[in-house]
Amino acid sequence: MNELSAMQGFKPVAVPDGEREINGVYIGDLLSWVMGRAKADDAWITIMTNINVVAVASLADTACIVLAEGVNPDASVVETANAKGVNIISSEMPAYETAKAIGI
Amino acid sequence: MVNEMAEPLIFHFDVDGDNFTSAGQASVQVKKNLRQLGIDPETIRRVSIAMYEGEINMVIHAKGGEADVIVSDESIEIILKDTGPGIANIEQAMQEGFSTAPDNIRSLGFGAGMGLPNMKRYTDYMQIDSVVGEGTTITMRVNF
Ligand SMILES: Nc1ncnc2c1ncn2[C@@H]1O[C@H](COP(=O)(O)OP(=O)(O)OP(=O)(O)O)[C@@H](O)[C@H]1O
Ligand SMILES: [Mg+2]
């Protein structure tokens, strides 16, 4: 997690659990698909930034949310993520390039 | 799983029907409670996903409701009760992709029609009791 947020093209947004290991990647914006198909410890790549992504990441137990295309969440989302121990990083790249850069 | 539990533990929540920003709070709290009980991560994950989908459905489709989670020696039971519009055709609602979610809800990432199928997939038992115009009660169980 810490390694990834320090990589070229990535930026930490909220990293309350930097030691967390990433073991896979899931890409998707529809929350119930993410709930049903993402695996625990996946990096979840999305362009959704509303507050509900924090609960989804927490409950589906993903390693982190990766916001693609350089999108930015509201301050309140960052605050909630920090409070709930949910990692968020952002990427300048589209989802596919972001996944390739994570390269798992 | 939870050793030598004398009495089942019951957690009760009122689920607020008009607050999307806090939607999912009961599920997040249950996850925390189950962690404190030392329950294994995979069981917690299954309960969390199933309960979240049900909780969100109560917020989106039924203006809120009540949730009870009962932890016993054999299972974790989740009971979600609302007094919303009810589900006219349960078989259709259970199909992947079926959704009546309005556009403003879809723009938040909901409305894929995958919630009820996820609840079924992640639990060992699921029963839907629904009466149109009266409400819906969903009972789910994840066995240890
Ligand atoms: N508690 C409920 N009260 C009334 N109708 C419900 C309730 N739960 C589900 N439904 C109906 O069943 C449909 C399917 O539910 P499901 O959770 O599978 O999908 P969704 O909520 O529309 O989208 P998603 O869960 O993928 O975000 C809903 O669109 C709604 O019409
Ligand atoms: Mg749903």
CSV table of C-alpha atoms and ligand atoms in Angstrom, one decimal:
chain,number,residue,atom,x,y,z
A,1,MET,CA,0.0,0.0,0.0
A,2,ASN,CA,2.7,2.5,1.0
A,3,GLU,CA,4.8,1.4,-2.0
A,4,LEU,CA,1.9,1.9,-4.4
A,5,SER,CA,1.0,5.4,-3.1
A,6,ALA,CA,4.6,6.5,-3.6
A,7,MET,CA,4.7,5.2,-7.2
A,8,GLN,CA,4.9,7.5,-10.2
A,9,GLY,CA,1.3,8.6,-11.2
A,10,PHE,CA,-0.2,7.8,-7.8
A,11,LYS,CA,-1.0,10.1,-4.9
A,12,PRO,CA,-2.1,9.2,-1.4
A,13,VAL,CA,-5.5,10.6,-0.5
A,14,ALA,CA,-6.2,8.9,2.8
A,15,VAL,CA,-3.8,6.1,4.0
A,16,PRO,CA,-4.8,5.1,7.5
A,17,ASP,CA,-3.5,1.5,7.0
A,18,GLY,CA,-0.4,1.8,4.9
A,19,GLU,CA,1.0,-1.6,5.9
A,20,ARG,CA,-2.0,-3.3,4.2
A,21,GLU,CA,-1.0,-5.8,1.5
A,22,ILE,CA,-2.6,-5.8,-2.0
A,23,ASN,CA,-3.3,-9.2,-3.5
A,24,GLY,CA,-5.3,-8.5,-6.6
A,25,VAL,CA,-7.2,-5.8,-8.5
A,26,TYR,CA,-10.9,-5.3,-9.2
A,27,ILE,CA,-12.2,-2.6,-11.5
A,28,GLY,CA,-15.9,-1.4,-11.3
A,29,ASP,CA,-18.2,1.5,-10.5
A,30,LEU,CA,-21.4,-0.3,-9.7
A,31,LEU,CA,-21.4,-0.9,-6.0
A,32,SER,CA,-23.2,-4.2,-5.8
A,33,TRP,CA,-20.9,-5.7,-8.4
A,34,VAL,CA,-18.0,-4.6,-6.3
A,35,MET,CA,-19.6,-6.1,-3.2
A,36,GLY,CA,-20.3,-9.4,-5.0
A,37,ARG,CA,-17.2,-9.8,-7.1
A,38,ALA,CA,-14.2,-8.0,-5.5
A,39,LYS,CA,-12.1,-10.2,-3.2
A,40,ALA,CA,-10.7,-9.3,0.2
A,41,ASP,CA,-7.3,-7.5,-0.2
A,42,ASP,CA,-8.0,-6.4,-3.8
A,43,ALA,CA,-7.1,-2.9,-4.9
A,44,TRP,CA,-10.5,-1.5,-6.1
A,45,ILE,CA,-10.2,0.8,-9.0
A,46,THR,CA,-13.1,3.2,-9.6
A,47,ILE,CA,-14.1,6.7,-10.6
A,48,MET,CA,-16.9,6.8,-8.0
A,49,THR,CA,-16.1,9.3,-5.2
A,50,ASN,CA,-19.3,9.6,-3.2
A,51,ILE,CA,-19.3,8.7,0.5
A,52,ASN,CA,-20.8,5.2,-0.1
A,53,VAL,CA,-17.5,3.9,-1.6
A,54,VAL,CA,-16.0,4.0,1.9
A,55,ALA,CA,-18.6,1.7,3.4
A,56,VAL,CA,-18.3,-0.6,0.4
A,57,ALA,CA,-14.5,-0.8,0.7
A,58,SER,CA,-14.7,-1.4,4.4
A,59,LEU,CA,-17.4,-4.1,4.3
A,60,ALA,CA,-16.0,-5.9,1.2
A,61,ASP,CA,-12.6,-5.7,2.9
A,62,THR,CA,-10.7,-4.4,-0.1
A,63,ALA,CA,-7.1,-3.3,0.6
A,64,CYS,CA,-7.7,0.2,-0.9
A,65,ILE,CA,-9.8,2.3,-3.2
A,66,VAL,CA,-7.8,3.6,-6.2
A,67,LEU,CA,-9.5,6.6,-7.8
A,68,ALA,CA,-8.6,6.6,-11.5
A,69,GLU,CA,-8.6,9.4,-14.0
A,70,GLY,CA,-7.3,11.9,-11.4
A,71,VAL,CA,-10.8,12.3,-9.8
A,72,ASN,CA,-10.8,13.7,-6.3
A,73,PRO,CA,-13.3,13.0,-3.4
A,74,ASP,CA,-14.8,15.6,-1.1
A,75,ALA,CA,-13.0,16.4,2.2
A,76,SER,CA,-15.8,14.7,4.1
A,77,VAL,CA,-15.1,11.4,2.2
A,78,VAL,CA,-11.4,11.7,3.1
A,79,GLU,CA,-12.3,12.3,6.7
A,80,THR,CA,-14.6,9.3,6.9
A,81,ALA,CA,-12.0,7.1,5.2
A,82,ASN,CA,-9.4,8.0,7.7
A,83,ALA,CA,-11.8,7.4,10.6
A,84,LYS,CA,-12.9,4.0,9.3
A,85,GLY,CA,-9.4,2.8,8.4
A,86,VAL,CA,-10.1,2.7,4.6
A,87,ASN,CA,-7.2,3.5,2.3
A,88,ILE,CA,-7.7,5.8,-0.7
A,89,ILE,CA,-5.1,6.7,-3.3
A,90,SER,CA,-5.6,8.5,-6.6
A,91,SER,CA,-4.1,7.8,-10.0
A,92,GLU,CA,-3.7,10.2,-12.9
A,93,MET,CA,-4.3,7.3,-15.3
A,94,PRO,CA,-7.4,5.6,-16.7
A,95,ALA,CA,-8.5,2.4,-15.0
A,96,TYR,CA,-6.7,0.0,-17.4
A,97,GLU,CA,-3.4,1.8,-17.2
A,98,THR,CA,-3.8,2.1,-13.4
A,99,ALA,CA,-4.4,-1.7,-13.1
A,100,LYS,CA,-1.3,-2.3,-15.3
A,101,ALA,CA,0.8,-0.1,-13.1
A,102,ILE,CA,-0.3,-2.0,-10.0
A,103,GLY,CA,0.7,-5.0,-12.0
A,104,ILE,CA,-0.5,-8.0,-9.8
B,1,MET,CA,-17.2,-20.6,16.7
B,2,VAL,CA,-17.7,-18.2,19.5
B,3,ASN,CA,-16.8,-20.6,22.4
B,4,GLU,CA,-19.1,-21.3,25.2
B,5,MET,CA,-21.6,-18.6,24.5
B,6,ALA,CA,-24.3,-18.9,27.1
B,7,GLU,CA,-27.0,-16.7,25.5
B,8,PRO,CA,-27.3,-15.5,21.9
B,9,LEU,CA,-26.1,-12.0,21.5
B,10,ILE,CA,-28.6,-9.6,19.8
B,11,PHE,CA,-27.7,-6.3,18.2
B,12,HIS,CA,-30.6,-4.0,17.2
B,13,PHE,CA,-30.5,-1.0,14.8
B,14,ASP,CA,-32.9,1.6,13.5
B,15,VAL,CA,-32.0,2.2,9.9
B,16,ASP,CA,-32.7,5.8,8.8
B,17,GLY,CA,-34.6,6.0,5.6
B,18,ASP,CA,-33.6,9.4,4.2
B,19,ASN,CA,-29.9,9.7,4.8
B,20,PHE,CA,-27.7,8.3,2.0
B,21,THR,CA,-24.5,9.7,3.4
B,22,SER,CA,-24.9,7.5,6.6
B,23,ALA,CA,-26.4,4.5,4.8
B,24,GLY,CA,-24.6,1.3,5.8
B,25,GLN,CA,-23.8,2.4,9.3
B,26,ALA,CA,-25.6,-0.5,11.0
B,27,SER,CA,-23.5,-2.9,8.8
B,28,VAL,CA,-20.3,-1.1,9.6
B,29,GLN,CA,-21.1,-1.3,13.4
B,30,VAL,CA,-21.9,-5.1,13.1
B,31,LYS,CA,-18.6,-5.7,11.4
B,32,LYS,CA,-16.9,-3.9,14.3
B,33,ASN,CA,-18.8,-6.0,16.9
B,34,LEU,CA,-18.1,-9.3,15.2
B,35,ARG,CA,-14.4,-8.4,15.0
B,36,GLN,CA,-14.4,-7.8,18.8
B,37,LEU,CA,-16.0,-11.2,19.3
B,38,GLY,CA,-13.0,-12.7,17.5
B,39,ILE,CA,-15.1,-14.2,14.6
B,40,ASP,CA,-13.1,-15.3,11.6
B,41,PRO,CA,-12.6,-12.7,8.8
B,42,GLU,CA,-14.4,-14.7,6.0
B,43,THR,CA,-17.5,-15.1,8.1
B,44,ILE,CA,-17.5,-11.4,9.0
B,45,ARG,CA,-17.0,-10.5,5.3
B,46,ARG,CA,-20.0,-12.6,4.3
B,47,VAL,CA,-22.3,-11.2,7.0
B,48,SER,CA,-21.0,-7.6,6.2
B,49,ILE,CA,-21.8,-7.9,2.5
B,50,ALA,CA,-25.2,-9.5,2.9
B,51,MET,CA,-26.3,-7.1,5.6
B,52,TYR,CA,-25.0,-4.0,3.7
B,53,GLU,CA,-27.0,-5.0,0.6
B,54,GLY,CA,-30.1,-5.5,2.7
B,55,GLU,CA,-29.6,-2.3,4.7
B,56,ILE,CA,-29.1,-0.2,1.5
B,57,ASN,CA,-32.2,-1.8,0.0
B,58,MET,CA,-34.2,-0.7,3.0
B,59,VAL,CA,-32.9,2.9,2.6
B,60,ILE,CA,-33.4,3.1,-1.1
B,61,HIS,CA,-36.6,1.1,-1.7
B,62,ALA,CA,-38.4,1.2,1.7
B,63,LYS,CA,-37.6,4.5,3.5
B,64,GLY,CA,-35.7,2.7,6.2
B,65,GLY,CA,-36.5,0.0,8.7
B,66,GLU,CA,-35.0,-2.1,11.5
B,67,ALA,CA,-32.2,-4.6,11.7
B,68,ASP,CA,-31.5,-7.3,14.2
B,69,VAL,CA,-28.4,-9.4,14.2
B,70,ILE,CA,-28.4,-12.5,16.4
B,71,VAL,CA,-25.1,-14.2,17.1
B,72,SER,CA,-25.5,-17.8,18.5
B,73,ASP,CA,-23.2,-20.8,18.7
B,74,GLU,CA,-24.4,-22.1,15.3
B,75,SER,CA,-24.9,-19.0,13.2
B,76,ILE,CA,-25.2,-15.3,12.7
B,77,GLU,CA,-28.8,-14.4,11.8
B,78,ILE,CA,-29.7,-11.1,10.2
B,79,ILE,CA,-33.3,-9.9,10.2
B,80,LEU,CA,-34.2,-6.8,8.2
B,81,LYS,CA,-37.7,-5.5,8.6
B,82,ASP,CA,-39.3,-2.5,6.8
B,83,THR,CA,-42.8,-1.1,6.3
B,84,GLY,CA,-42.0,0.0,2.7
B,85,PRO,CA,-44.0,-0.8,-0.5
B,86,GLY,CA,-43.2,-4.5,-0.5
B,87,ILE,CA,-41.9,-6.6,-3.4
B,88,ALA,CA,-44.7,-7.7,-5.8
B,89,ASN,CA,-42.7,-10.3,-7.7
B,90,ILE,CA,-39.9,-11.8,-5.5
B,91,GLU,CA,-38.7,-14.2,-8.2
B,92,GLN,CA,-38.1,-11.3,-10.6
B,93,ALA,CA,-36.5,-9.1,-7.9
B,94,MET,CA,-34.0,-12.0,-7.2
B,95,GLN,CA,-32.8,-12.0,-10.8
B,96,GLU,CA,-29.4,-10.4,-11.5
B,97,GLY,CA,-29.9,-7.1,-13.2
B,98,PHE,CA,-33.5,-6.4,-12.1
B,99,SER,CA,-33.8,-3.0,-10.5
B,100,THR,CA,-36.4,-0.3,-10.0
B,101,ALA,CA,-33.8,2.2,-8.5
B,102,PRO,CA,-34.4,5.7,-9.8
B,103,ASP,CA,-31.8,7.7,-11.7
B,104,ASN,CA,-30.5,9.8,-8.8
B,105,ILE,CA,-29.8,6.6,-6.9
B,106,ARG,CA,-28.1,5.0,-9.9
B,107,SER,CA,-25.8,8.0,-10.2
B,108,LEU,CA,-24.4,7.0,-6.8
B,109,GLY,CA,-23.4,3.5,-8.1
B,110,PHE,CA,-26.5,1.6,-6.9
B,111,GLY,CA,-29.1,0.0,-9.1
B,112,ALA,CA,-27.2,-2.8,-10.7
B,113,GLY,CA,-29.8,-5.2,-9.6
B,114,MET,CA,-27.2,-7.3,-7.8
B,115,GLY,CA,-28.0,-6.7,-4.2
B,116,LEU,CA,-30.5,-9.5,-3.5
B,117,PRO,CA,-28.4,-12.0,-5.6
B,118,ASN,CA,-25.4,-11.1,-3.4
B,119,MET,CA,-27.4,-11.6,-0.3
B,120,LYS,CA,-28.3,-15.1,-1.5
B,121,ARG,CA,-24.8,-15.9,-2.6
B,122,TYR,CA,-23.1,-14.9,0.6
B,123,THR,CA,-25.5,-16.5,3.1
B,124,ASP,CA,-26.4,-20.1,3.9
B,125,TYR,CA,-30.1,-19.3,4.2
B,126,MET,CA,-32.3,-16.5,3.0
B,127,GLN,CA,-36.0,-16.0,3.2
B,128,ILE,CA,-38.0,-13.0,1.9
B,129,ASP,CA,-41.5,-12.4,3.4
B,130,SER,CA,-43.1,-9.5,1.6
B,131,VAL,CA,-46.6,-8.1,1.4
B,132,VAL,CA,-47.3,-5.3,-1.1
B,133,GLY,CA,-48.4,-2.1,0.7
B,134,GLU,CA,-47.3,-3.5,4.1
B,135,GLY,CA,-43.6,-4.2,4.0
B,136,THR,CA,-40.7,-6.7,3.7
B,137,THR,CA,-38.9,-8.9,6.2
B,138,ILE,CA,-35.7,-10.6,5.1
B,139,THR,CA,-34.1,-13.3,7.2
B,140,MET,CA,-30.6,-14.4,6.4
B,141,ARG,CA,-28.2,-16.8,8.2
B,142,VAL,CA,-24.5,-17.4,7.9
B,143,ASN,CA,-23.5,-20.7,9.6
B,144,PHE,CA,-20.3,-21.2,11.5
C,1,LIG,N1,-36.8,-3.8,1.0
C,1,LIG,C1,-37.3,-3.7,-0.2
C,1,LIG,N2,-38.5,-3.1,-0.3
C,1,LIG,C2,-39.1,-3.0,-1.5
C,1,LIG,N3,-38.5,-3.3,-2.7
C,1,LIG,C3,-37.3,-3.9,-2.6
C,1,LIG,C4,-36.6,-4.1,-1.4
C,1,LIG,N4,-35.4,-4.7,-1.6
C,1,LIG,C5,-35.4,-4.9,-2.9
C,1,LIG,N5,-36.5,-4.4,-3.5
C,1,LIG,C6,-36.8,-4.5,-5.0
C,1,LIG,O1,-36.0,-5.5,-5.6
C,1,LIG,C7,-35.2,-4.9,-6.6
C,1,LIG,C8,-33.9,-5.7,-6.7
C,1,LIG,O2,-33.1,-5.4,-5.5
C,1,LIG,P1,-31.5,-5.5,-5.6
C,1,LIG,O3,-31.0,-5.2,-4.3
C,1,LIG,O4,-31.2,-6.8,-6.2
C,1,LIG,O5,-31.1,-4.4,-6.7
C,1,LIG,P2,-31.1,-2.8,-6.6
C,1,LIG,O6,-31.2,-2.5,-5.1
C,1,LIG,O7,-32.1,-2.2,-7.4
C,1,LIG,O8,-29.7,-2.5,-7.1
C,1,LIG,P3,-28.2,-2.8,-6.4
C,1,LIG,O9,-28.5,-3.6,-5.1
C,1,LIG,O10,-27.5,-3.6,-7.4
C,1,LIG,O11,-27.6,-1.5,-6.1
C,1,LIG,C9,-35.1,-3.5,-6.3
C,1,LIG,O12,-34.8,-2.6,-7.4
C,1,LIG,C10,-36.5,-3.2,-5.7
C,1,LIG,O13,-37.5,-3.0,-6.8
C,2,MG,MG,-30.0,-3.3,-3.7
